[in-house]
Amino acid sequence: MNIQVGVPHVERRILEVRNSSYDITIALLDILDNVAKGFETYIELTGEDIQSIIIRDNDTHGFRDILLDGCQNPLNMGHESAYRHLNNDSNSEYGVGLKHASIFLANCLDIYTKTTDGYFHARLDFEVMSKNPSAVDSYNPVIEAISEETYKTNHSMECGSTIRLSRLRHRLIKTLFWDKLKYKIQFTY
């Protein structure tokens, strides 16, 4: 017999992550873990009550392999990469950190990146993905080639990537939260 059990719909994964023991600090550290050590990284908060979180770096490779299919693509929920986790200095080692953190914090993840293949924008709109009728296709981000001008409008450095989380799910408590986050970042990185 050839029985196929398939994959759970991304909507199920979203519910699982959002009801987990994740917290805001750990989620942001998981995102920062995707930034290669030794590159400049900036975190920007937009809006009076923090409408979006923007993280920029100047990694000369950008989001490597963003055009590959399957688990080699960094936006795959079980991403496997020869470039990451070659040692134990990183927080996430299962290929889900960026995606799970983004699901926990926001309803939309946008990435603007410059790679050796060109300029790209990737969007994971978790509300739209949840409505996709196909369980397999529900995991797919929208990735499109963009112009250099669009890249520079969304990324203020010469190279690298911008990660923008929008339609946030949490009201972040500025002072207590940011003091704790600064300590964690200093201790971890």
Short mmCIF file of C-alpha atoms in Angstrom, two decimals:
data_model
loop_
_atom_site.label_atom_id
_atom_site.label_comp_id
_atom_site.label_asym_id
_atom_site.label_seq_id
_atom_site.Cartn_x
_atom_site.Cartn_y
_atom_site.Cartn_z
CA MET A 1 0.00 0.00 0.00
CA ASN A 2 1.17 3.50 -0.78
CA ILE A 3 -0.45 5.78 1.81
CA GLN A 4 0.33 9.46 1.78
CA VAL A 5 -0.45 11.41 4.92
CA GLY A 6 0.55 14.80 3.50
CA VAL A 7 1.43 17.94 5.44
CA PRO A 8 -0.66 19.99 7.86
CA HIS A 9 -1.99 23.27 6.49
CA VAL A 10 0.07 26.36 7.40
CA GLU A 11 -2.97 27.60 9.33
CA ARG A 12 -2.38 24.78 11.81
CA ARG A 13 1.32 25.73 12.12
CA ILE A 14 0.34 29.37 12.75
CA LEU A 15 -2.06 28.38 15.56
CA GLU A 16 0.59 26.11 17.06
CA VAL A 17 3.27 28.84 17.09
CA ARG A 18 0.95 31.56 18.39
CA ASN A 19 -0.21 29.37 21.26
CA SER A 20 3.29 28.25 22.22
CA SER A 21 5.46 29.49 25.06
CA TYR A 22 7.33 31.87 22.75
CA ASP A 23 7.80 35.41 24.02
CA ILE A 24 8.63 38.66 22.24
CA THR A 25 12.29 38.70 23.29
CA ILE A 26 12.99 35.13 22.15
CA ALA A 27 11.15 35.80 18.88
CA LEU A 28 13.32 38.85 18.09
CA LEU A 29 16.48 36.95 19.01
CA ASP A 30 15.45 34.20 16.58
CA ILE A 31 15.19 36.82 13.84
CA LEU A 32 18.54 38.35 14.76
CA ASP A 33 20.05 34.86 14.62
CA ASN A 34 19.55 35.00 10.84
CA VAL A 35 21.92 37.94 10.58
CA ALA A 36 25.48 36.77 9.98
CA LYS A 37 27.86 37.77 12.73
CA GLY A 38 30.21 40.60 11.86
CA PHE A 39 27.71 42.58 9.79
CA GLU A 40 26.01 45.80 10.84
CA THR A 41 22.48 45.26 12.10
CA TYR A 42 19.84 47.89 12.84
CA ILE A 43 16.48 47.53 14.53
CA GLU A 44 13.95 50.27 13.82
CA LEU A 45 10.53 50.63 15.38
CA THR A 46 7.94 52.60 13.46
CA GLY A 47 4.83 54.28 14.77
CA GLU A 48 3.80 55.74 18.11
CA ASP A 49 2.70 52.37 19.46
CA ILE A 50 5.14 50.36 17.31
CA GLN A 51 3.37 49.54 14.06
CA SER A 52 6.25 47.62 12.53
CA ILE A 53 9.66 46.21 13.35
CA ILE A 54 12.41 46.64 10.76
CA ILE A 55 15.74 44.85 10.93
CA ARG A 56 18.45 45.70 8.41
CA ASP A 57 21.89 44.23 7.77
CA ASN A 58 24.68 44.70 5.27
CA ASP A 59 25.48 41.03 4.62
CA THR A 60 27.03 41.01 1.15
CA HIS A 61 25.25 37.75 0.26
CA GLY A 62 21.74 38.89 1.21
CA PHE A 63 19.24 36.04 1.60
CA ARG A 64 21.23 33.27 -0.06
CA ASP A 65 19.27 30.63 -1.95
CA ILE A 66 15.99 32.58 -1.88
CA LEU A 67 15.24 31.32 -5.41
CA LEU A 68 15.79 27.63 -4.64
CA ASP A 69 12.96 25.13 -4.22
CA GLY A 70 12.34 22.98 -1.18
CA CYS A 71 14.27 22.88 2.06
CA GLN A 72 17.26 24.77 0.64
CA ASN A 73 15.15 27.95 0.42
CA PRO A 74 15.60 30.03 3.61
CA LEU A 75 11.83 30.63 3.74
CA ASN A 76 11.07 26.91 3.94
CA MET A 77 9.67 25.93 7.36
CA GLY A 78 12.45 23.36 7.80
CA HIS A 79 15.25 25.19 6.00
CA GLU A 80 18.53 23.31 5.69
CA SER A 81 21.60 25.34 4.80
CA ALA A 82 25.30 24.71 4.44
CA TYR A 83 25.90 28.35 5.46
CA ARG A 84 24.14 28.39 8.83
CA HIS A 85 24.64 26.56 12.07
CA LEU A 86 28.13 25.28 11.36
CA ASN A 87 28.83 25.79 15.05
CA ASN A 88 26.81 26.13 18.23
CA ASP A 89 26.87 29.95 18.37
CA SER A 90 23.35 30.32 17.02
CA ASN A 91 19.98 30.19 18.74
CA SER A 92 17.92 28.37 16.15
CA GLU A 93 19.22 25.21 14.59
CA TYR A 94 16.12 23.66 13.07
CA GLY A 95 15.46 26.06 10.19
CA VAL A 96 12.25 27.55 11.62
CA GLY A 97 13.45 30.49 13.76
CA LEU A 98 12.75 33.39 11.39
CA LYS A 99 9.43 31.96 10.22
CA HIS A 100 8.13 31.00 13.67
CA ALA A 101 9.24 34.31 15.19
CA SER A 102 7.53 36.22 12.39
CA ILE A 103 4.34 34.21 12.79
CA PHE A 104 4.40 34.89 16.54
CA LEU A 105 5.01 38.64 16.23
CA ALA A 106 3.15 39.72 13.11
CA ASN A 107 0.68 38.95 10.39
CA CYS A 108 3.05 39.92 7.59
CA LEU A 109 6.77 39.45 6.90
CA ASP A 110 8.42 41.35 4.05
CA ILE A 111 12.03 40.83 3.01
CA TYR A 112 13.94 43.07 0.62
CA THR A 113 17.28 41.59 -0.36
CA LYS A 114 20.16 41.91 -2.78
CA THR A 115 21.79 38.61 -3.73
CA THR A 116 24.24 37.60 -6.43
CA ASP A 117 21.16 36.85 -8.58
CA GLY A 118 19.65 40.34 -8.28
CA TYR A 119 17.15 42.26 -6.15
CA PHE A 120 14.15 40.49 -4.60
CA HIS A 121 11.10 41.05 -2.43
CA ALA A 122 9.59 38.14 -0.52
CA ARG A 123 6.29 38.34 1.34
CA LEU A 124 4.78 35.92 3.78
CA ASP A 125 1.32 37.25 4.52
CA PHE A 126 0.16 34.74 7.11
CA GLU A 127 -3.51 35.72 6.85
CA VAL A 128 -3.50 35.17 3.06
CA MET A 129 -1.48 31.96 3.38
CA SER A 130 -4.02 30.62 5.90
CA LYS A 131 -6.78 30.95 3.30
CA ASN A 132 -4.96 29.00 0.58
CA PRO A 133 -7.05 25.87 -0.11
CA SER A 134 -3.98 23.69 -0.75
CA ALA A 135 -2.07 22.55 2.34
CA VAL A 136 1.19 22.23 0.38
CA ASP A 137 0.83 25.57 -1.41
CA SER A 138 -0.19 27.34 1.82
CA TYR A 139 3.49 27.43 2.85
CA ASN A 140 4.70 29.25 -0.27
CA PRO A 141 5.79 32.87 0.02
CA VAL A 142 5.40 35.33 -2.83
CA ILE A 143 8.87 36.09 -4.19
CA GLU A 144 9.39 38.58 -6.99
CA ALA A 145 12.31 40.27 -8.68
CA ILE A 146 12.38 44.01 -7.99
CA SER A 147 14.27 46.97 -9.37
CA GLU A 148 17.36 48.42 -7.76
CA GLU A 149 15.30 51.54 -7.06
CA THR A 150 12.64 49.56 -5.15
CA TYR A 151 15.40 47.79 -3.22
CA LYS A 152 17.04 51.09 -2.26
CA THR A 153 13.69 52.58 -1.26
CA ASN A 154 13.27 49.75 1.25
CA HIS A 155 16.91 49.16 2.25
CA SER A 156 19.19 52.03 3.24
CA MET A 157 22.52 50.21 2.87
CA GLU A 158 24.53 49.31 -0.22
CA CYS A 159 23.99 45.57 0.24
CA GLY A 160 22.19 43.16 2.54
CA SER A 161 18.57 42.70 3.51
CA THR A 162 15.70 44.38 5.29
CA ILE A 163 13.21 42.30 7.26
CA ARG A 164 9.97 44.16 7.97
CA LEU A 165 7.33 42.76 10.30
CA SER A 166 4.00 44.55 9.99
CA ARG A 167 0.45 44.20 11.23
CA LEU A 168 1.96 43.28 14.60
CA ARG A 169 0.02 41.01 16.90
CA HIS A 170 1.30 42.46 20.18
CA ARG A 171 1.41 45.87 21.76
CA LEU A 172 5.00 46.05 22.88
CA ILE A 173 5.70 47.59 26.29
CA LYS A 174 8.52 49.94 25.34
CA THR A 175 10.66 50.44 28.44
CA LEU A 176 10.56 47.12 30.29
CA PHE A 177 10.60 45.09 27.08
CA TRP A 178 13.44 47.02 25.42
CA ASP A 179 15.66 46.95 28.53
CA LYS A 180 15.25 43.17 28.69
CA LEU A 181 15.87 42.82 24.94
CA LYS A 182 19.02 44.99 25.02
CA TYR A 183 20.42 42.84 27.85
CA LYS A 184 19.64 39.61 25.97
CA ILE A 185 21.21 40.88 22.73
CA GLN A 186 24.37 42.02 24.55
CA PHE A 187 24.59 38.71 26.40
CA THR A 188 23.89 36.55 23.31
CA TYR A 189 25.78 38.45 20.64
#
